[in-house]
Coordinates of C-alpha atoms in Angstrom, one line a residue:
X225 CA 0.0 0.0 0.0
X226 CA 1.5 3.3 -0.8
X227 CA 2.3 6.0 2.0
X228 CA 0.0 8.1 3.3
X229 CA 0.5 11.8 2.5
X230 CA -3.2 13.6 2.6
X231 CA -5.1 14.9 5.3
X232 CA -8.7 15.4 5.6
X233 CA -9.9 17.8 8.3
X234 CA -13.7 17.2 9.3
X235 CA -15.9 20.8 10.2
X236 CA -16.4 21.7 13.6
X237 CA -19.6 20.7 14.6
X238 CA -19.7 17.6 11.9
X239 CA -18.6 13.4 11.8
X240 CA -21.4 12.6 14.7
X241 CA -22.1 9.3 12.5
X242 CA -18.5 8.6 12.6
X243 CA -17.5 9.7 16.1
X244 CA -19.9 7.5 17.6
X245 CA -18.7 4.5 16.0
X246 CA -19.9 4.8 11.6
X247 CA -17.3 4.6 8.7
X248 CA -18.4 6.9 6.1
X249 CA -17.6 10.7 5.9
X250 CA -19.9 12.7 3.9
X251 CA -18.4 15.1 1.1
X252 CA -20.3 18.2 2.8
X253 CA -19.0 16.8 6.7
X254 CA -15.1 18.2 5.3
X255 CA -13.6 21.4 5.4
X256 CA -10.3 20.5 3.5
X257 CA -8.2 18.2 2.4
X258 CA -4.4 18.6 2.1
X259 CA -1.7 17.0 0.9
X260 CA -0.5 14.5 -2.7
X261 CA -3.5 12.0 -3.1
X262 CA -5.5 10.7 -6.4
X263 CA -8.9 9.4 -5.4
X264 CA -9.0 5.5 -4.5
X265 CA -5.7 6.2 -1.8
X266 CA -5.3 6.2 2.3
X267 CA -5.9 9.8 3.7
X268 CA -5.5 9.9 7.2
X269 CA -8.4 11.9 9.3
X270 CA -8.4 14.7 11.2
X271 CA -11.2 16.6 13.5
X272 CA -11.3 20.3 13.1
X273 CA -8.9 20.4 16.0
X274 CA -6.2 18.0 14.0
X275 CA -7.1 15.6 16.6
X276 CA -6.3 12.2 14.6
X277 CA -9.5 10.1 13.8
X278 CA -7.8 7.8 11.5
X279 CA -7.2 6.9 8.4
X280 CA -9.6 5.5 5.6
X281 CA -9.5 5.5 1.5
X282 CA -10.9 8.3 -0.5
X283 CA -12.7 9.0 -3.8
X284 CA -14.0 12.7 -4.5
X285 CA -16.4 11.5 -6.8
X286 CA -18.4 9.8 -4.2
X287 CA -20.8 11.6 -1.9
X288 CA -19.3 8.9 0.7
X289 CA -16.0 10.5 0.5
X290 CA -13.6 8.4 2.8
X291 CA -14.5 5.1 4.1
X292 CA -12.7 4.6 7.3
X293 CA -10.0 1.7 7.4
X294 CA -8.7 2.0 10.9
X295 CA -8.5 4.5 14.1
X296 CA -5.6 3.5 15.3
X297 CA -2.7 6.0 15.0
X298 CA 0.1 4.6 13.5
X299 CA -1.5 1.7 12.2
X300 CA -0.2 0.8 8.5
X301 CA -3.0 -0.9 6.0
X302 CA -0.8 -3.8 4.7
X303 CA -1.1 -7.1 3.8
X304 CA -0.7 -8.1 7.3
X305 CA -3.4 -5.9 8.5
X306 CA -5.8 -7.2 5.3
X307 CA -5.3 -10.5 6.7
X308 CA -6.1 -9.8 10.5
X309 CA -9.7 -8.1 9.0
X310 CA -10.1 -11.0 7.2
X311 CA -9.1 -14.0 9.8
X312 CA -11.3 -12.4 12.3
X313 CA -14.4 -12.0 9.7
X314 CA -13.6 -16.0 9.5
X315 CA -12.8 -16.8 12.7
X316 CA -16.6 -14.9 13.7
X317 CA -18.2 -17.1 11.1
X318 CA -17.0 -20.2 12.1
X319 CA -18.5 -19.9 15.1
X320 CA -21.9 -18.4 14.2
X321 CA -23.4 -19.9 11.1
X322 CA -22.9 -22.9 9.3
X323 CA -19.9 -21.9 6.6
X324 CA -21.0 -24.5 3.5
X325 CA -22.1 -21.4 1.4
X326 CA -22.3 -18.0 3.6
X327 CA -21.2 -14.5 3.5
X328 CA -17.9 -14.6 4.0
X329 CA -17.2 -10.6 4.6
X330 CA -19.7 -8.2 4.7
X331 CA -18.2 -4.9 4.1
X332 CA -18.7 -2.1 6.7
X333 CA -20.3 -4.5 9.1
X334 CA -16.7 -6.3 9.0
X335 CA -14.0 -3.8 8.7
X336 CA -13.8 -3.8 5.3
X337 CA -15.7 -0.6 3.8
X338 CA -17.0 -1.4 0.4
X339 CA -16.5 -4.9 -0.7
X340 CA -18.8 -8.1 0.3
X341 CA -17.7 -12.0 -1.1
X342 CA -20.1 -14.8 -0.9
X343 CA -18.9 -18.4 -0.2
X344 CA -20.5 -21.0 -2.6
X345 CA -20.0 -24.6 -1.4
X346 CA -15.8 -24.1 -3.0
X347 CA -16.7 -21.0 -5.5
X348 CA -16.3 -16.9 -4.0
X349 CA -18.5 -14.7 -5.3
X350 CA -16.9 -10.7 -4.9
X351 CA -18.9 -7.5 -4.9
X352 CA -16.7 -4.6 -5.1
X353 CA -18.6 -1.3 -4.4
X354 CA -16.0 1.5 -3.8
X355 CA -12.9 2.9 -5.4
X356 CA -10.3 2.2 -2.6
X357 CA -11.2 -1.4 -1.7
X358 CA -11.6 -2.5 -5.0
X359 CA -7.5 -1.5 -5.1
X360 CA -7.5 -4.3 -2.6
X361 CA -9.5 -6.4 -4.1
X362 CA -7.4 -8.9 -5.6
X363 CA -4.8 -8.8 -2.3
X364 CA -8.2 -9.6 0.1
X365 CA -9.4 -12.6 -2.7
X366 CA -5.7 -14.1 -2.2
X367 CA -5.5 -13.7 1.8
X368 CA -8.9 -15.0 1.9
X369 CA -7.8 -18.2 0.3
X370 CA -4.7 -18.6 2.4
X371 CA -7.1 -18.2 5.6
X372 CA -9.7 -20.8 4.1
X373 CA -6.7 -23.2 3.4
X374 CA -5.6 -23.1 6.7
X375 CA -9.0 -24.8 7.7
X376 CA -8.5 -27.3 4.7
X377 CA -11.1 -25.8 3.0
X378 CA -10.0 -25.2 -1.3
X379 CA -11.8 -22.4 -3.0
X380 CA -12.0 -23.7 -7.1
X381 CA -13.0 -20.4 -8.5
X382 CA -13.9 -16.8 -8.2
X383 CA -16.4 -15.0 -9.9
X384 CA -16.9 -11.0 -9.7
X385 CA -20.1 -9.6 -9.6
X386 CA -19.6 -5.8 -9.7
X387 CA -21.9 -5.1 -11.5
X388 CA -24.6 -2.8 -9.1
X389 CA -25.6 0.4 -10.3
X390 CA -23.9 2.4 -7.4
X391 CA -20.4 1.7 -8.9
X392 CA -21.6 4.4 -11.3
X393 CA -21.7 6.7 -8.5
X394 CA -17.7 6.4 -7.6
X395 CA -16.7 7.0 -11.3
X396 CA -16.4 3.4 -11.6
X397 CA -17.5 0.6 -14.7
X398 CA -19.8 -1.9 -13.4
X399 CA -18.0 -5.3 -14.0
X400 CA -18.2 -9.0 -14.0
X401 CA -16.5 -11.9 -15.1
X402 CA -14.2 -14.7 -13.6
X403 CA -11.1 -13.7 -11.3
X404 CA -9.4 -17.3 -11.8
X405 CA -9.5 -19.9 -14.6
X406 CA -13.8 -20.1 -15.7
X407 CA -16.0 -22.9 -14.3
X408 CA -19.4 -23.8 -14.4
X409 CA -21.1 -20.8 -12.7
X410 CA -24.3 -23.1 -12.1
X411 CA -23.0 -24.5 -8.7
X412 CA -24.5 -26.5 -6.1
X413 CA -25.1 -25.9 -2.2
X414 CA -26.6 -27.2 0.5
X415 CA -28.7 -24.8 3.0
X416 CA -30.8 -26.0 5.7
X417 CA -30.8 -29.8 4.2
X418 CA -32.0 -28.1 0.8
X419 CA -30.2 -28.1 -2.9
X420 CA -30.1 -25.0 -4.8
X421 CA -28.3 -24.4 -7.8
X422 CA -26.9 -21.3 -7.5
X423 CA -26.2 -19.2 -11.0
X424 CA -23.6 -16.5 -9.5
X425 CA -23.4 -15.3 -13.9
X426 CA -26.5 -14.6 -14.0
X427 CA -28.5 -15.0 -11.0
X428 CA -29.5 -11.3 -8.4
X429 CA -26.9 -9.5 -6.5
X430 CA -24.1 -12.8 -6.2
X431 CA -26.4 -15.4 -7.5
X432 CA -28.8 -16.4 -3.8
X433 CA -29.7 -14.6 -1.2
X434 CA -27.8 -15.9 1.8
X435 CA -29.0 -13.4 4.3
X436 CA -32.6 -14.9 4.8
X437 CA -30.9 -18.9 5.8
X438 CA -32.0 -18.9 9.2
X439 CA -35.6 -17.1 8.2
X440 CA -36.5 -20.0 5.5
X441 CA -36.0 -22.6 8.2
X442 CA -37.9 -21.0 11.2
X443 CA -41.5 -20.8 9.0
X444 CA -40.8 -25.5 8.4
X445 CA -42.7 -26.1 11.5
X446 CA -45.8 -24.3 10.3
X447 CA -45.6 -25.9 7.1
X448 CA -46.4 -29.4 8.1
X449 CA -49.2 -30.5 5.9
X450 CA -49.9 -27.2 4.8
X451 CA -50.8 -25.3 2.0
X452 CA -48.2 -22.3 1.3
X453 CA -48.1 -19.7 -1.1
X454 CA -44.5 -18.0 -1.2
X455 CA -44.5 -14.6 -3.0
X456 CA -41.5 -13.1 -4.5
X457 CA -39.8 -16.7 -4.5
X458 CA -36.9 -15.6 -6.3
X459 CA -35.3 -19.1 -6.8
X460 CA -38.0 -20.9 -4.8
X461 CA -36.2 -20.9 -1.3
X462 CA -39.1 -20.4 1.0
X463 CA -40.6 -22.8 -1.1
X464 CA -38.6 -25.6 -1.4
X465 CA -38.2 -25.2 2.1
X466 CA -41.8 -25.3 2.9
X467 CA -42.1 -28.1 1.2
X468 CA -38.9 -30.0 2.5
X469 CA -40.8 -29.7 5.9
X470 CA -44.1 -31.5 4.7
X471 CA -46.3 -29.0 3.3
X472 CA -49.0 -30.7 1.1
X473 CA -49.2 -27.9 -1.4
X474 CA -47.1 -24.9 -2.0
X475 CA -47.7 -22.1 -5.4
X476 CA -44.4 -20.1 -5.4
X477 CA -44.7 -17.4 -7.4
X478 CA -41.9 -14.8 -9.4
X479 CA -42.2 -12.4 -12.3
X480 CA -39.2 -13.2 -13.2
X481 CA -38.9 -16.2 -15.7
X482 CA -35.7 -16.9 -15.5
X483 CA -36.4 -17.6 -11.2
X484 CA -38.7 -19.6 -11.8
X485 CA -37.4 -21.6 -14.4
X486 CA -34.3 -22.0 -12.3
X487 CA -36.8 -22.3 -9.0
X488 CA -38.9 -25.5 -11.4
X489 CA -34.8 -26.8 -11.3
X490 CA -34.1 -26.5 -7.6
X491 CA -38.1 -28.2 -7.0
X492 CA -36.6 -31.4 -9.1
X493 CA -33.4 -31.3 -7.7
X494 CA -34.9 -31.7 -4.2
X495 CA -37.8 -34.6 -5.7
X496 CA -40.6 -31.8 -4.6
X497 CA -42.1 -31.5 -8.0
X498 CA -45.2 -33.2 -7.3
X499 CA -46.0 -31.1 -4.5
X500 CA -44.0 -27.6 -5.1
X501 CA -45.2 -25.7 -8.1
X502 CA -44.3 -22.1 -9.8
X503 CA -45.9 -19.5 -11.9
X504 CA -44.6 -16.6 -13.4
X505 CA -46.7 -13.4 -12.6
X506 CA -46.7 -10.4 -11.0
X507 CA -48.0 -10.8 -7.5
X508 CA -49.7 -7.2 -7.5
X509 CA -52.0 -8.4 -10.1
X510 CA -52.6 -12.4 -8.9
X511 CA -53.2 -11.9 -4.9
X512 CA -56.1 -9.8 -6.1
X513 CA -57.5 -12.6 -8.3
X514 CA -56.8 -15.5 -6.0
X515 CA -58.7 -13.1 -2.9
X516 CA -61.9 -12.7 -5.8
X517 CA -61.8 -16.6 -6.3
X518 CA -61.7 -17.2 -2.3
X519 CA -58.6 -18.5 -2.3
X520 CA -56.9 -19.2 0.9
X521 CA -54.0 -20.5 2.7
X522 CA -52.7 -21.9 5.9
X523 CA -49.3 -20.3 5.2
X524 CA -48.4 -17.0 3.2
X525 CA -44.8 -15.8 2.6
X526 CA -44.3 -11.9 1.4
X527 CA -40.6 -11.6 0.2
X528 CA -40.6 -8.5 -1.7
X529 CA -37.4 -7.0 -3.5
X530 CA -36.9 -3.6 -1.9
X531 CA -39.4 -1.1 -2.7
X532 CA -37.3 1.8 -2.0
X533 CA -32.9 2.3 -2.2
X534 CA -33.2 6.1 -1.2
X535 CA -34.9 8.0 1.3
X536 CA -36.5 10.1 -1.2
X537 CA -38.8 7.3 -2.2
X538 CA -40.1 5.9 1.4
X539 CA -43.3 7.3 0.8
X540 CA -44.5 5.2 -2.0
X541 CA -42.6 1.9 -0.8
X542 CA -44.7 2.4 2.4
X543 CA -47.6 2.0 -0.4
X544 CA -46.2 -1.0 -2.0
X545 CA -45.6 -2.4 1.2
X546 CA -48.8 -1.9 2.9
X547 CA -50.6 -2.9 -0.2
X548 CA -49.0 -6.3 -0.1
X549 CA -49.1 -7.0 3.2
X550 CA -52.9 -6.1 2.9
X551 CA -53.5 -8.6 0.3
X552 CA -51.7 -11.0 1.7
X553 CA -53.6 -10.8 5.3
X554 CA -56.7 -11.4 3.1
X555 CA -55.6 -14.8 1.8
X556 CA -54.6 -16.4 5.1
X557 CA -57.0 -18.7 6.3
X558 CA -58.3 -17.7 10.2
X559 CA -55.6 -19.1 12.3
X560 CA -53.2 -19.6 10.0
X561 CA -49.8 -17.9 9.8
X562 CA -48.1 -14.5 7.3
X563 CA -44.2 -14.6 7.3
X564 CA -43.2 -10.7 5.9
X565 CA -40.2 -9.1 5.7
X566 CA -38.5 -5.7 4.0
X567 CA -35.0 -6.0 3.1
X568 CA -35.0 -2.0 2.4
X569 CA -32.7 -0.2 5.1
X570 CA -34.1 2.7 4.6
X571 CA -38.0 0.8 5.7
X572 CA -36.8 1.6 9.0
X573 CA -38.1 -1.5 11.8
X574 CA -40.4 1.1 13.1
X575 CA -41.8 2.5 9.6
X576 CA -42.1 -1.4 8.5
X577 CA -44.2 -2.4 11.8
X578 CA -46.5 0.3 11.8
X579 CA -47.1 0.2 7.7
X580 CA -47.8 -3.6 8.4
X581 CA -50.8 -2.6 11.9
X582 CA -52.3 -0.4 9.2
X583 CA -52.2 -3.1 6.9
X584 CA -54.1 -5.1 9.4
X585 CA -56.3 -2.5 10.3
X586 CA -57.4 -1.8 6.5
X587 CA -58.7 -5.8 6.6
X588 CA -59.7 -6.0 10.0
X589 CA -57.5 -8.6 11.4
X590 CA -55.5 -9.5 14.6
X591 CA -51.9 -10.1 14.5
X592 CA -50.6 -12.7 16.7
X593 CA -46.2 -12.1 17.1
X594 CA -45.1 -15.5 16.4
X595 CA -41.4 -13.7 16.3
X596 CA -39.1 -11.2 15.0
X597 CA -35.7 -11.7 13.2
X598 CA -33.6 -10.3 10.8
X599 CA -30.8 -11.0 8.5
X600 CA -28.0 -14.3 9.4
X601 CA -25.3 -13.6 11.6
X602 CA -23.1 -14.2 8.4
X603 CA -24.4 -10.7 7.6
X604 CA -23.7 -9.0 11.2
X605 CA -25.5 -6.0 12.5
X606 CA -22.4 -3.1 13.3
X607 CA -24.2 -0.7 16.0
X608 CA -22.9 2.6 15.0
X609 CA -23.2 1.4 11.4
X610 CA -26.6 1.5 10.6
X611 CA -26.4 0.5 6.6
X612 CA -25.5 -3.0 8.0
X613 CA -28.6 -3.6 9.5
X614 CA -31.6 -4.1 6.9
X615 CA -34.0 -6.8 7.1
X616 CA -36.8 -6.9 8.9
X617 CA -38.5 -10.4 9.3
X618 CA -42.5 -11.0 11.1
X619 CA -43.8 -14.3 11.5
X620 CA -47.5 -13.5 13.0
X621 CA -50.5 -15.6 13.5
X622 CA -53.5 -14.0 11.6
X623 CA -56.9 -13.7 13.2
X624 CA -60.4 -12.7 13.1
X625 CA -62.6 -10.8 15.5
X626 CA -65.0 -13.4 17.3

């Protein structure tokens, strides 16, 4: 890494986020920055005062200016210190979720502003979201590997999924393609006793949503001969899983084709054909027809993609949201159960339980907390960094006045 020779000073009066324990500094939270730098280097940090607040990597294109590496003084950001972020990101995993396929590191929420790689059974998947990091990038893929080996555990290939819109943002080319020799990026895991192929080419984000593991098993025990509609089913996860655990019937639906041809795949895969079925449509319009015909179900799962990525736009994914959750209430049979979750951060836990009472409300029902959760620990919530923390997960019993 080269020398550090800049300085950004903070305004009086701004960096509460980061003070009190954030890693992002705002462009309009700096007063000036001195010294050699070209944007994508270490800058150390100073308060107004010059007090030193550390040192992080900085791109003047971004409205996230610096993203904060370290705060100890002194402290060089070398291959040595890569590898500490990263053995400890492993060493937290190991003992918190099961490691076949999980997030491996997890940005912010791991020390390591800006970058998040998936763990596919023996494939890494890399997401590389900021200027600085992705400098590091191929440095963190190799350290990773060392680390992994040490636990005898052989990563085959690496695929790079950079591809997200907000690259644009930092003056950067969204990207994707293999890191190592190709391989077939249709590769199989194993998550709570359930086969996926995973396409990490061509499937959302890095190919499956890992975050939602531990959410997918806690609805099995209400699925027992059950009949379970799973909305949004992406690659038919809920689905499958609800069926894995004895449901007698369950409609997953998607509007995207290419999820549910790959969710009709993962169904066979798992010999749940008979029993697990998808359609492509767009649940806005079907939840409306299935309420008309008097269809119901003992089980109904509401997985939307996030409604809103900005703050601007809360207002009308508060809509969206109470919209679906008010359809979906209807379909529920009386007693039966509605698993709903946001995976919006900016759907604030507050903002998300009240839009889902008024929801409720609007049909006249009573909701029953079964529980609350939110994303896998392979995705860990940093207090002080509140982008980290972004699904929301309800499992309620629905009922009727009587």
């Amino acid at each position: 890494m080269n020398e550090v020779k800049a300085i950004v000073k903070i305004k009086k009066g701004e960096g509460r986020a980061l003070k009190s324990g954030g890693l992002w500094i705002y462009d309009n939270e700096i007063d000036e920055i001195t010294g050699d730098f070209v944007d994508g280097d270490l800058v150390n940090v100073h308060d107004f005062d010059d007090f030193y607040l550390g040192c992080g990597y900085i791109n003047t294109k971004s409205k996230i200016t610096v993203r904060m590496m370290s705060r100890v003084k002194g402290q060089k950001v070398d291959l040595d210190f890569l590898k500490m972020r990263i053995r400890d990101a492993w060493e937290y995993r190991k003992k918190t979720v099961d490691t076949g396929s999980c997030r491996l590191i997890f940005g912010e929420a791991d020390f390591l502003p800006g970058i998040v790689i998936d763990k596919f059974s023996d494939v890494l998947v890399v997401e590389s979201l900021a200027l600085g990091i992705d400098r590091m990038k191929m440095d963190i893929l190799k350290l990773l590997q060392e680390v992994l080996a040490e636990d005898g555990i052989q990563i085959r290939g690496i695929y790079e999924r950079s591809d997200a819109k907000v690259r644009l943002r930092e003056g950067m080319e969204r990207v994707k393609g293999f890191l190592s020799e190709p391989f077939d990026t249709k590769v199989e895991i194993v998550e709570n006793g359930v086969k996926y192929k995973v396409d990490v080419a061509e499937g959302q984000k890095t190919g499956f949503f890992l975050d939602q593991k531990y959410n997918r098993a806690a609805i099995a025990r209400l699925c027992k001969d059950a009949r379970v509609l799973d909305c949004f089913t992406h690659t038919g996860s809920f689905a499958l899983n609800a069926g894995l655990a004895g449901a007698k019937e369950v409609i997953g639906v998607d509007a995207s084709e290419l999820g549910v041809e790959q969710a009709r795949e993962n169904a066979q895969l798992n010999g749940l054909s008979d029993r697990v079925k998808f359609l492509c449509a767009d649940i806005f319009d079907l939840l409306p027809e299935y309420e008309k015909q008097g269809d119901q179900f003992d089980v109904v799962i509401l997985d939307p993609p996030a409604f809103t990525k900005s703050r601007s736009s809360v207002k009308n994914a508060v809509k969206g949201y109470r919209e679906i959750n008010r359809r979906g209430l209807q379909l529920v049979k009386e007693g039966g159960f509605l698993a709903t979750c946001s995976c919006s951060h900016f759907m604030t836990p507050e903002l998300f339980t009240e839009t889902i009472g008024q929801a409720a409300r609007s049909v006249k029902k009573r909701l029953r907390q079964v529980e609350y959760r939110t994303q896998a620990p392979d995705h860990p919530i940093l207090w002080a960094a509140d982008e980290s923390y972004y699904l929301k997960f309800y499992i309620f019993q629905v009922l009727s006045d009587k």
